[in-house]
Structures are given as C-alpha cells and as structure tokens.
Amino acid sequence: MKYKSWLVLCILLSLIVVNSAAGEDVLTLDQKIGQMLMVGFRGTDLARVGFIRDAIKARRLGGVILFDYDVVTGRRGRNIFSASQLQQLTAELQGLAKSPLLIAVDQEGGRIARLNPRNGFAATLSHRQLGQQNDVQLTLAEAGKIAAQLQTTGINLNFAPVVDLCSNPDNPVIARLGRCFSNDPQQVAEQARLYMAAHQQAGVLTVLKHFPGHGSSKSDSHQGFTDVSQTWKPAELIPYRSLIPTGQVDAIMVAHVFNSEIDPQYPASLSAKTIDGLLRDQLGFKGVVISDDLQMAALSKYYSLDEILYRAIQAGTDVLVFGNNLAYNETIVNQAIAAIKQQVRQGRLSEARIEQSYRRILQLKAKLED
C-alpha cells in the first residue's frame, strides 16, 4: 500500500511539473467557472468599480462587455465617451488579467454601434445598407473600418455579424433596426464571411448571432417571451451551414427565442436540443457558444438564476453573459460562481462539463495571441 501511495504521489507531482513546464496556468474550479462569465459594469475607468477589479484578479473573470448607454439610468457615457478614454479603460482591464481578457461590444454598424459619432468615432454603415449595395469591396472596407476602431481602442471581440434573415420586415429588434443583410441566406452568408475576414485581418474576434434565427420574430426577446415556432424557417440555418465549415467562425451567440419545432420545452439558449443537438452535432460547430444577455426578460421573467445557469451550461453554452444593463447587480459574479459550484457539488453538473467549456475558451483566447 505504501508503495502504491508513493507511486500515485510521484505521478501527481510529475503532472504538476509537466503542466508548469508547459506554461499552463492551473486554475481552481471557481476560477474555471469565472472564465465562463462575461459581465458588464458602470464606469469609464476602474476607480470606483471594485467588484469588477476583484472579479478579474481573484475570480479570474473571463470577459467584460462595454456599453455607451446605461438602460437603467437612461444616461450616456456608461463605459465609453472618447477614443483615448476607451484605450485607457481597456488597458486597465487587461492589466488586471493574468490571461487575455475578452473585451466585447456590439459594434454591428449603423444604429447598433457602441463606438459612434456621439463619442467621437466615425459613422458606420448598417448590415442592411451593406446588403443593399452587396459590394465585396464596400463590405470589406466598412468592416475593416469597424475592426480598426475596435483594435485601436483595445476591444478584441465584436458581437457581430448578425446572420439573421430579413424575413420579417416589421421585426422590431432586427429588420426595423437595419441589423440584417438580406432575406437571401446565401447573400447573408457571403456578407458575413467578408465581415469576419476583415475583423480577422485586424486581430478582432467575431460572433455570429442569433442562433438558430431571430429574423422572423414578431417581438423583442429583451422584453419578454419570443415565440418563432410559426414563423421560423429552416432557411435561417443556411448561413450557419455555409460558414461553419470555413473555419472562420470564432463563436456563435444563441438567442432566447422559443421554437417548438426544435425544442417544445425550452428557449434556444437553454435548450440542449438546439445547442448540443442542432448546432454542435448536426451543424458540426466545435467552437465557443455564447449566450445572449441572461438578464433579458425572455428568461428572467420565467426562470430563476440557478435554473438559467444550469440549463444554459447543460445545453452546451460556454460563455454566460450578464450585461448588467437591463438590471444592475454587482454581486452577479459571486452569485453565479457559487450557484454553478453548488450544482457541481450536487452532481447536477459535472466538473468535466466545466472543463470542456474552459478548454474551448482557452482555444478562443489563443487566437488573440497568434
């Protein structure tokens, strides 16, 4: 017995040495869960944002999301008011992190642009304007301009391009805001491919959204339950079918839409049938899956925080987004880590499932160091 115990100890020590020699940072379970979280905060610098500093340094928070407008207070300048200020903020954030921090914004172009003329940035064209022109060089140039703005100011992840189809022209959250390239899925795929290529050239990660399709919705999932069961068409998957095999897709965001044709019980963001079944098994996507904001009313009105976290992770989500802009909660990082860790202890979630997401996130962040 003594020999076997000694042998096991030697093996464990050798593994630690190998990992250290390989330069791999050994994280605790809490810290691996921290890597799965992306959180918003108030402040154009970090002087009075103690919770986000602690989350990055001690809890190993994986990412932050920045906004120019605070929905709760109705004030502009939440995180962004000028290029020089934004550069300083992102540098402060990265300076706290022991590994690359994902710093994200929604910078689609047109009306959905956190970096905009109000805070000193150049105006940009919307997806709809690019789709109407359908010009390769124009799309490359415009996406390149957006990517350059992000890269220069230290933002490394863009929640764009949108590959929803313009299937419902009265859609209050997609078509009406000019957020879709076209109703032709092949044209959408080609425009998105060019958009991603320009960002890749600038070293900025991109995220396709909103899987499995938000373009046909009649309501806004920010506001409440959004059912696309009667309006969604399989053609909405064509952009994903076209783009995933190219290897260009860094990450995919899953919507909170409910589609009984895919899952009669849960909205897409909490649905294993949608994420692990459709997106991963059928469409072959092996990369990072990101949730839409988990504080949106489509979820928060109907599910507890514990249930949202459990269902999202069990379904296959890797990065859990809490924008802190529809509701503001400075304890959300600690709450989420504690809830997920408790689910692991109870056996509802496995450590292997957490490790799976952690490894995918490491692979995504490695692209920032290439």
Coordinates of C-alpha atoms in Angstrom, one line a residue:
M1 CA 0.0 0.0 0.0
K2 CA 2.8 2.4 0.9
Y3 CA 4.5 1.7 -2.5
K4 CA 1.2 2.4 -4.4
S5 CA 0.6 5.6 -2.4
W6 CA 4.1 6.7 -3.2
L7 CA 3.7 5.9 -6.8
V8 CA 0.4 7.9 -7.1
L9 CA 2.1 10.8 -5.4
C10 CA 5.0 10.7 -7.9
I11 CA 2.6 10.7 -10.8
L12 CA 0.7 13.7 -9.5
L13 CA 3.8 15.6 -8.9
S14 CA 5.1 14.8 -12.3
L15 CA 1.9 16.0 -13.9
I16 CA 2.2 19.3 -12.0
V17 CA 5.8 19.7 -13.2
V18 CA 4.8 18.9 -16.8
N19 CA 1.9 21.5 -16.7
S20 CA 4.2 24.1 -15.1
A21 CA 6.9 23.4 -17.7
A22 CA 4.3 23.8 -20.5
G23 CA 3.4 27.2 -19.1
E24 CA -0.2 26.2 -18.3
D25 CA -1.8 28.1 -15.6
V26 CA -3.5 25.8 -13.1
L27 CA -6.9 27.2 -12.1
T28 CA -9.3 26.2 -9.4
L29 CA -12.9 25.1 -10.2
D30 CA -14.1 28.6 -9.1
Q31 CA -11.7 30.2 -11.5
K32 CA -12.6 28.0 -14.4
I33 CA -16.2 29.0 -13.8
G34 CA -15.1 32.6 -13.6
Q35 CA -13.6 32.2 -17.1
M36 CA -17.1 31.2 -18.3
L37 CA -18.6 34.6 -17.3
M38 CA -18.8 37.9 -19.2
V39 CA -20.1 40.8 -17.2
G40 CA -21.0 44.5 -17.7
F41 CA -20.2 47.3 -15.2
R42 CA -20.7 51.0 -14.8
G43 CA -17.7 53.3 -15.2
T44 CA -15.4 55.0 -17.7
D45 CA -12.5 54.0 -15.5
L46 CA -12.0 51.5 -12.7
A47 CA -11.5 53.9 -9.8
R48 CA -14.9 53.1 -8.3
V49 CA -15.7 49.7 -9.7
G50 CA -14.2 47.4 -7.1
F51 CA -16.4 44.4 -7.9
I52 CA -15.0 44.2 -11.5
R53 CA -11.4 44.5 -10.4
D54 CA -11.9 41.8 -7.8
A55 CA -13.7 39.6 -10.3
I56 CA -10.8 39.8 -12.8
K57 CA -8.0 39.4 -10.3
A58 CA -9.4 36.9 -7.8
R59 CA -12.2 35.2 -9.6
R60 CA -10.5 35.1 -13.0
L61 CA -13.4 36.6 -14.8
G62 CA -13.2 35.6 -18.5
G63 CA -14.7 38.7 -20.1
V64 CA -16.4 42.1 -19.9
I65 CA -19.0 43.8 -22.1
L66 CA -18.9 47.5 -22.7
F67 CA -21.8 49.9 -23.4
D68 CA -22.1 53.5 -24.3
Y69 CA -25.6 53.9 -22.9
D70 CA -27.0 52.8 -19.5
V71 CA -30.5 51.5 -19.9
V72 CA -31.4 51.5 -16.2
T73 CA -30.3 55.2 -15.6
G74 CA -31.0 56.5 -19.1
R75 CA -27.6 58.1 -19.2
R76 CA -25.0 58.0 -22.0
G77 CA -21.3 57.5 -21.4
R78 CA -21.6 54.4 -19.3
N79 CA -18.2 52.9 -20.4
I80 CA -17.3 54.9 -23.5
F81 CA -17.0 58.7 -24.1
S82 CA -13.9 59.0 -26.3
A83 CA -11.2 57.0 -28.0
S84 CA -8.4 58.0 -25.6
Q85 CA -10.6 57.2 -22.6
L86 CA -11.6 53.8 -24.0
Q87 CA -8.0 52.9 -24.7
Q88 CA -7.1 53.7 -21.1
L89 CA -10.0 51.7 -19.8
T90 CA -9.3 48.6 -21.8
A91 CA -5.6 48.8 -20.9
E92 CA -6.6 49.0 -17.2
L93 CA -8.8 45.9 -17.6
Q94 CA -6.2 43.9 -19.4
G95 CA -3.6 44.9 -16.8
L96 CA -5.6 43.2 -14.1
A97 CA -5.9 39.9 -16.0
K98 CA -3.4 37.0 -15.9
S99 CA -4.6 35.7 -19.3
P100 CA -6.2 37.6 -22.1
L101 CA -9.5 39.2 -21.1
L102 CA -12.3 39.1 -23.6
I103 CA -13.4 42.7 -24.0
A104 CA -16.6 42.8 -26.1
V105 CA -19.1 45.3 -27.6
D106 CA -22.0 45.2 -30.0
Q107 CA -20.4 47.1 -33.0
E108 CA -22.5 45.9 -35.9
G109 CA -22.7 49.2 -37.7
G110 CA -25.4 51.7 -38.3
R111 CA -27.7 52.2 -35.3
I112 CA -26.1 49.3 -33.3
A113 CA -22.7 50.8 -32.7
R114 CA -21.3 51.5 -29.2
L115 CA -18.5 53.4 -30.8
N116 CA -20.3 56.1 -32.7
P117 CA -20.2 59.8 -33.7
R118 CA -21.6 60.9 -30.3
N119 CA -18.4 59.7 -28.6
G120 CA -16.0 60.8 -31.4
F121 CA -15.9 57.8 -33.6
A122 CA -16.7 57.6 -37.4
A123 CA -20.2 56.7 -38.5
T124 CA -20.6 53.2 -39.9
L125 CA -23.0 51.5 -42.3
S126 CA -25.6 49.1 -41.1
H127 CA -25.8 45.5 -42.2
R128 CA -28.9 46.4 -44.2
Q129 CA -27.1 49.1 -46.1
L130 CA -24.2 46.8 -46.9
G131 CA -26.6 44.1 -48.0
Q132 CA -28.4 46.5 -50.3
Q133 CA -25.2 47.5 -52.0
N134 CA -24.0 43.9 -52.0
D135 CA -20.5 45.0 -53.0
V136 CA -17.5 43.0 -51.9
Q137 CA -15.0 45.9 -51.6
L138 CA -17.5 48.1 -49.8
T139 CA -18.2 45.4 -47.2
L140 CA -14.5 44.6 -46.7
A141 CA -13.7 48.3 -46.3
E142 CA -16.6 49.1 -43.9
A143 CA -16.0 46.0 -41.8
G144 CA -12.3 46.8 -41.8
K145 CA -13.0 50.3 -40.6
I146 CA -15.1 48.9 -37.7
A147 CA -12.5 46.3 -36.9
A148 CA -9.7 49.0 -36.9
Q149 CA -11.7 51.2 -34.4
L150 CA -12.1 48.2 -32.1
Q151 CA -8.4 47.0 -32.4
T152 CA -7.1 50.6 -31.8
T153 CA -9.2 51.0 -28.6
G154 CA -8.3 47.6 -27.2
I155 CA -11.6 45.8 -27.8
N156 CA -10.9 42.2 -29.0
L157 CA -14.4 40.7 -29.5
N158 CA -17.3 42.1 -31.6
F159 CA -20.8 40.7 -31.2
A160 CA -21.2 40.7 -34.9
P161 CA -22.0 39.9 -37.7
V162 CA -25.7 39.3 -37.5
V163 CA -26.7 36.4 -39.8
D164 CA -30.5 36.6 -39.1
L165 CA -32.5 36.8 -42.3
C166 CA -34.6 39.9 -43.0
S167 CA -37.6 37.6 -43.2
N168 CA -40.0 39.8 -41.2
P169 CA -39.6 43.5 -42.3
D170 CA -41.6 44.5 -39.2
N171 CA -39.3 42.7 -36.8
P172 CA -38.9 45.3 -34.0
V173 CA -35.4 44.2 -33.0
I174 CA -33.8 43.0 -36.2
A175 CA -35.1 44.3 -39.6
R176 CA -36.5 47.6 -38.3
L177 CA -33.1 48.5 -36.9
G178 CA -31.2 47.6 -40.1
R179 CA -29.5 44.6 -38.4
C180 CA -29.8 42.0 -41.2
F181 CA -28.0 41.9 -44.5
S182 CA -30.8 40.4 -46.6
N183 CA -33.6 37.8 -46.8
D184 CA -31.4 35.7 -49.1
P185 CA -29.5 33.3 -46.9
Q186 CA -26.6 32.9 -49.4
Q187 CA -26.1 36.6 -49.6
V188 CA -26.2 36.8 -45.8
A189 CA -23.5 34.1 -45.6
E190 CA -21.3 35.9 -48.1
Q191 CA -21.6 39.3 -46.5
A192 CA -20.9 37.8 -43.1
R193 CA -17.9 36.0 -44.5
L194 CA -16.4 39.2 -45.7
Y195 CA -17.2 41.0 -42.4
M196 CA -15.4 38.2 -40.4
A197 CA -12.4 38.2 -42.8
A198 CA -11.9 42.0 -42.2
H199 CA -12.0 41.5 -38.5
Q200 CA -9.7 38.5 -38.6
Q201 CA -7.2 40.7 -40.5
A202 CA -7.3 43.2 -37.7
G203 CA -7.0 40.6 -34.9
V204 CA -10.5 41.0 -33.6
L205 CA -12.7 38.0 -32.8
T206 CA -16.3 37.9 -34.2
V207 CA -19.5 36.2 -33.1
L208 CA -22.3 35.0 -35.4
K209 CA -25.8 35.7 -34.0
H210 CA -28.6 35.0 -33.1
F211 CA -28.8 31.2 -33.5
P212 CA -31.0 29.5 -34.6
G213 CA -32.6 32.6 -36.1
H214 CA -34.2 35.8 -34.8
G215 CA -35.1 37.3 -38.1
S216 CA -38.7 36.1 -38.3
S217 CA -39.7 37.1 -34.7
K218 CA -42.6 39.5 -34.1
S219 CA -41.4 40.5 -30.7
D220 CA -38.2 41.5 -28.8
S221 CA -36.6 38.9 -26.5
H222 CA -35.3 41.8 -24.4
Q223 CA -38.9 42.5 -23.4
G224 CA -40.3 39.0 -22.9
F225 CA -41.2 35.6 -24.3
T226 CA -40.5 35.4 -28.0
D227 CA -42.0 32.6 -29.9
V228 CA -40.9 31.9 -33.5
S229 CA -42.5 28.5 -33.9
Q230 CA -44.9 29.6 -36.5
T231 CA -42.6 32.0 -38.4
W232 CA -39.2 30.3 -38.3
K233 CA -38.0 28.5 -41.5
P234 CA -35.1 26.0 -41.9
A235 CA -33.5 28.5 -44.4
E236 CA -32.5 30.5 -41.3
L237 CA -29.8 27.9 -40.7
I238 CA -28.2 28.2 -44.2
P239 CA -25.8 31.0 -43.1
Y240 CA -24.5 28.7 -40.3
R241 CA -24.3 25.7 -42.6
S242 CA -22.3 27.7 -45.1
L243 CA -19.9 29.5 -42.7
I244 CA -19.1 26.8 -40.0
P245 CA -17.2 24.6 -42.4
T246 CA -14.9 27.5 -43.5
G247 CA -13.2 27.6 -40.1
Q248 CA -13.7 31.4 -39.8
V249 CA -16.3 31.2 -37.1
D250 CA -14.8 32.2 -33.7
A251 CA -18.0 32.0 -31.7
I252 CA -21.8 31.8 -32.0
M253 CA -24.4 33.5 -29.9
V254 CA -27.6 31.7 -29.1
A255 CA -30.9 33.6 -28.9
H256 CA -33.6 33.4 -26.3
V257 CA -36.2 32.6 -28.9
F258 CA -38.6 29.7 -28.3
N259 CA -39.0 27.4 -31.3
S260 CA -41.2 24.4 -30.7
E261 CA -40.1 22.9 -34.0
I262 CA -36.7 22.4 -32.4
D263 CA -37.5 22.1 -28.7
P264 CA -41.1 22.1 -27.4
Q265 CA -39.9 22.8 -23.8
Y266 CA -37.1 25.4 -23.6
P267 CA -36.0 28.5 -25.4
A268 CA -32.9 28.1 -27.6
S269 CA -30.4 29.5 -25.1
L270 CA -31.5 26.8 -22.5
S271 CA -32.0 24.0 -25.0
A272 CA -29.7 21.0 -25.3
K273 CA -31.6 20.0 -28.4
T274 CA -30.8 23.4 -30.0
I275 CA -27.1 23.8 -28.9
D276 CA -25.6 20.3 -28.4
G277 CA -28.1 18.7 -30.8
L278 CA -28.6 21.1 -33.7
L279 CA -25.6 23.4 -33.6
R280 CA -22.9 21.0 -32.4
D281 CA -24.0 17.5 -33.6
Q282 CA -25.8 18.4 -36.8
L283 CA -24.0 21.5 -38.0
G284 CA -20.6 20.5 -36.6
F285 CA -19.7 23.6 -34.7
K286 CA -16.9 22.8 -32.2
G287 CA -16.1 26.4 -31.0
V288 CA -17.3 28.7 -28.3
V289 CA -21.1 29.1 -27.8
I290 CA -22.0 32.4 -26.1
S291 CA -25.4 33.2 -24.5
D292 CA -27.3 36.3 -25.3
D293 CA -27.7 38.5 -22.2
L294 CA -29.1 36.2 -19.5
Q295 CA -30.8 39.2 -17.8
M296 CA -33.1 39.7 -20.7
A297 CA -36.8 39.3 -19.9
A298 CA -37.3 36.3 -22.2
L299 CA -35.5 34.4 -19.5
S300 CA -35.5 36.4 -16.3
K301 CA -39.4 36.6 -16.1
Y302 CA -39.7 32.8 -16.3
Y303 CA -36.7 31.2 -14.7
S304 CA -34.6 31.6 -11.5
L305 CA -30.9 32.4 -11.8
D306 CA -30.0 28.9 -10.7
E307 CA -32.2 27.3 -13.4
I308 CA -30.9 29.7 -16.1
L309 CA -27.3 28.8 -15.2
Y310 CA -27.9 25.1 -15.0
R311 CA -29.9 24.8 -18.2
A312 CA -27.6 27.0 -20.2
I313 CA -24.4 25.1 -19.3
Q314 CA -26.1 21.7 -19.5
A315 CA -27.3 22.7 -23.0
G316 CA -23.8 23.4 -24.2
T317 CA -23.2 27.1 -23.6
D318 CA -19.6 28.1 -22.8
V319 CA -19.7 31.9 -22.1
L320 CA -22.5 33.2 -19.9
V321 CA -23.3 36.9 -20.5
F322 CA -24.7 39.2 -17.8
G323 CA -24.7 42.7 -19.4
N324 CA -25.7 44.4 -16.2
N325 CA -27.5 46.9 -18.3
L326 CA -31.1 45.7 -18.0
A327 CA -30.7 45.2 -14.3
Y328 CA -27.6 46.1 -12.3
N329 CA -26.1 43.6 -9.9
E330 CA -22.6 44.0 -8.6
T331 CA -22.7 40.6 -6.9
I332 CA -23.6 38.7 -10.0
V333 CA -20.1 37.2 -10.5
N334 CA -20.0 35.8 -7.0
Q335 CA -23.6 34.6 -7.2
A336 CA -23.1 32.8 -10.5
I337 CA -19.9 31.1 -9.4
A338 CA -21.4 30.0 -6.1
A339 CA -24.5 28.7 -7.9
I340 CA -22.6 26.7 -10.5
K341 CA -20.2 25.3 -8.0
Q342 CA -23.1 24.1 -5.8
Q343 CA -24.6 22.4 -8.9
V344 CA -21.3 20.6 -9.4
R345 CA -21.2 19.5 -5.8
Q346 CA -24.8 18.2 -6.1
G347 CA -23.9 16.3 -9.2
R348 CA -26.3 18.2 -11.5
L349 CA -23.3 19.5 -13.5
S350 CA -20.0 17.6 -13.8
E351 CA -16.6 19.1 -13.5
A352 CA -15.9 17.6 -16.9
R353 CA -18.6 19.8 -18.4
I354 CA -17.0 22.9 -16.8
E355 CA -13.6 21.8 -18.1
Q356 CA -15.0 21.4 -21.6
S357 CA -16.1 25.0 -21.7
Y358 CA -12.9 26.2 -20.1
R359 CA -10.8 24.4 -22.8
R360 CA -12.9 25.9 -25.6
I361 CA -12.5 29.4 -24.1
L362 CA -8.7 28.9 -23.9
Q363 CA -8.6 27.9 -27.6
L364 CA -10.6 31.0 -28.5
K365 CA -8.3 33.3 -26.4
A366 CA -5.3 31.7 -28.0
K367 CA -6.3 33.3 -31.3
L368 CA -5.6 36.7 -29.7
E369 CA -2.0 35.7 -29.1
D370 CA -1.3 34.4 -32.7

